Amino acid sequence: MKFISNLKRIAGYLLTPVLLLFVFVQYANAQTDTAEAFKGKIGKTFSESKEWWPEKKHAPKGAPNVVLFLIDDAGYGTSSAFGGLMQTPTLDSLANHGLRYTNFHTTAICGPTRAALLTGRNHHSVHMGYFNYSALGFPGYDARMPFDKATIAQILHENHYNTFAVGKYHLTPLNEITSAGPFDRWPTGQGFDHFFGWHLGHTDQYHPNLYEDNQVADIEPNTKHVSTLLADKAIKYIANQRSANPDNPFFLYFATGAIHAPHQADKKFIDQYKGKFDKGWDWYREEVFARQKKLGIIPVNAILPDRDPTIPAWDSLTPDQKKLYSKHMEVYAAMLTQADYEFGRIVNYLKETGQLDNTIILAMIGDNGSSHSTPNGSFNGHINSLPGKEQVAAALKHADEFGTSSSEMDAPSGWTQATNTPFRLWKADANSEGGTHNPLIIFYPQGIKEKGIRDQYSHIIDIAPTIVDLTGTTVPDVINGYKQKPFDGSSLVYSIKDSAAASRHTIQYYELRGKRAIYKDGWKAEVYHQTGTDFANDVWELYNLNTDFNERIDLAKKDTEKLKELVDLFDHEAKKYNVYPLIDGSQDGGIGGRKRSAFGFSDKIVLYPGVDQFLSYSGPQLSKQSFSITAQVDAYSKNDQGVLYANGGDFDGLSLFVKDGKFQVAHNTGTIVKYLESKPLPEGKLNLRFELHYIAPKAKADAPNAVPGQKAKANLNENAGTESIYVNDLKVAEREIVAGEIKYIGGYIDAIDVGQDLNSAVSDRYKIPFKFTGNLKNITIEYK
């Protein structure tokens, strides 16, 4: 036996190099197979040799260009193309010369919808169960889109399309959005040749946080609306492609910031709507509902649901409320009209260059329903913090600034509900048609023979398969070394060819923050889950959309068997697509947070002058904990000045700067700025430190607005600690702060800068970028 054992060991030693050689040969052959073999001739001299070049690859002959146009936060009743009173002549024209899809659906919120759109898979299936800045360590929620479910951009790129993305992306993991990458989940790593846009959910329309490809794009000083900037860049990309590579088609993904807050628009578009909405939101709902029936995009026997019980009747409002709310709606509508105009420039360019007839345009009017805002709308954070009755008068004092770069606006909830006509509820209500039912337009002159209306059920995951089908492209088995999994959605080409065809997408789940639903063959079961409450107490509703398309009549008690069938089906689909565990927002620690940033839980962070801007939620997180920020300055002289560190902008933020020979700190809370400052600084080497000693305010469960079962909120005026500044370890100023001031990471429409303040200024004591003119060695952030 020992002899046999030794013989096996010797055989193993002999076989090992043979096996290694076999593996090497197989690998070498595989590498040779991936590159075309040389077909020329190699001689000793040039005259004895023959040149050979690989043939240039092309897309399928006659393959069309593809344009995806995605509008943000637009309900079914916004655009005039679907009966709304926001004028969109470009979309109207595309719809009139193409197809209106009246039964199209999204996921109810932006990031998940975009993930599903680009991949053709359900949002939990590609790990985007909610936002990238609310990621949790579960497969359906970690915001790390898997490489075996490639984007439509990667698929078209493999089929020799040039690919471009402009506008909102919102899919890259937070901790990867820095100039150090990795970049494989950035747009350029997910199939796009070029990207020009922003990474988070919204941005200021005049001072946007832009990136081009993998770099921060500093466009300041800027006066152009971001929709104009996006259209300019898209046309440039197309012009470059048309000039340099005219034999191949292109794919353009245009994701506008309209009409997500902040609502801002050029004056000429706002002026078009002066006085147009003075009749109010009840009139708007009735008018739009009638227009939708006339267009044939809702059933002729449809009934308009009651106004949401949280919305007052327009006639019950005061004159000042009506004046304020009407002004809000003028800006809201102007923003969409401007986006439509800018997209129209792209359509006109395609027409002028002879490309429009062979271009597929898929325009989605909303990645979800209109947003559920606040009763009075928003102008800035300070006014929002006032008691409700004071907000109206305070906002009206700024009426001339509405829609400008000085505003951070969102429309009142009465208007956003009205723009969801004919449905109930709002964005993020994934259980409801009001959150998920959006218009789709498909325009393709060479591919659509029968124009008009299509009523087949469809979902955002059907778009990518439809593009593959219409373009005649193929999905490679392997992309970037990853074997690809099939689409979850199905092509809509059958419905393009036959308006009477039966729906092929017959089952679809919805889930977002615990609000969930399941659709099957026109029936729908749904749950409106209240954040922070026990899932076991949720009550399911049941609707027959075949006869009640806008969910007015709950049949749950009448048809318990159908309800059970659908609830069981939801459970099956949830397990299949990574929906579990259910998460409603009370478990994830809120937006951002140290665990999601690029720096994680590092106790000490050192930043150096010249570093690119960090997005607020990707950079060092400063909220609700004690910390210090120290600027080390060498050889300071009395003429040196500028920003040392800035976080945020003119609506919220924190800035450490030197001016007039003093170390100053500006703390901006909703445009109200409080200051700390030193006496004149000595020359030489300086350590300038800002320090927060944080005291967590006590939550009050017995507050008048407390919701049973939900986490109580602190009083915003309760003490939350002290802010201090030090010069060379000597405390020179201090002040107490309250809970309402603790938001150092402001709304994420601005970012974090070292040695300057880009985009917009935290303080009006300086103008951007106010670069520090002295010798700043570094910025050190330490958590206490």
PDB file of C-alpha atoms in Angstrom, residues 63 74 145 148 260 275 299 318 345 405 541 674 679 748:
ATOM      1  CA  ALA A  63     -29.416  50.243 -37.683  1.00  0.00           C
ATOM      2  CA  ALA A  74     -43.462  64.258 -13.849  1.00  0.00           C
ATOM      3  CA  MET A 145     -25.331  46.891 -10.060  1.00  0.00           C
ATOM      4  CA  ASP A 148     -23.827  39.972 -15.407  1.00  0.00           C
ATOM      5  CA  HIS A 260     -37.423  67.589  -9.920  1.00  0.00           C
ATOM      6  CA  GLY A 275     -51.764  84.206 -14.509  1.00  0.00           C
ATOM      7  CA  PRO A 299     -61.449  55.478 -20.513  1.00  0.00           C
ATOM      8  CA  THR A 318     -56.782  82.918   1.447  1.00  0.00           C
ATOM      9  CA  ARG A 345     -33.140  71.575 -30.176  1.00  0.00           C
ATOM     10  CA  SER A 405     -30.680  80.808  -8.823  1.00  0.00           C
ATOM     11  CA  GLU A 541     -56.255  46.484  -0.922  1.00  0.00           C
ATOM     12  CA  LYS A 674     -24.251  82.454  11.771  1.00  0.00           C
ATOM     13  CA  LYS A 679      -9.148  88.630  16.144  1.00  0.00           C
ATOM     14  CA  TYR A 748     -27.028  67.726  -1.826  1.00  0.00           C
TER      15      TYR A 748
END
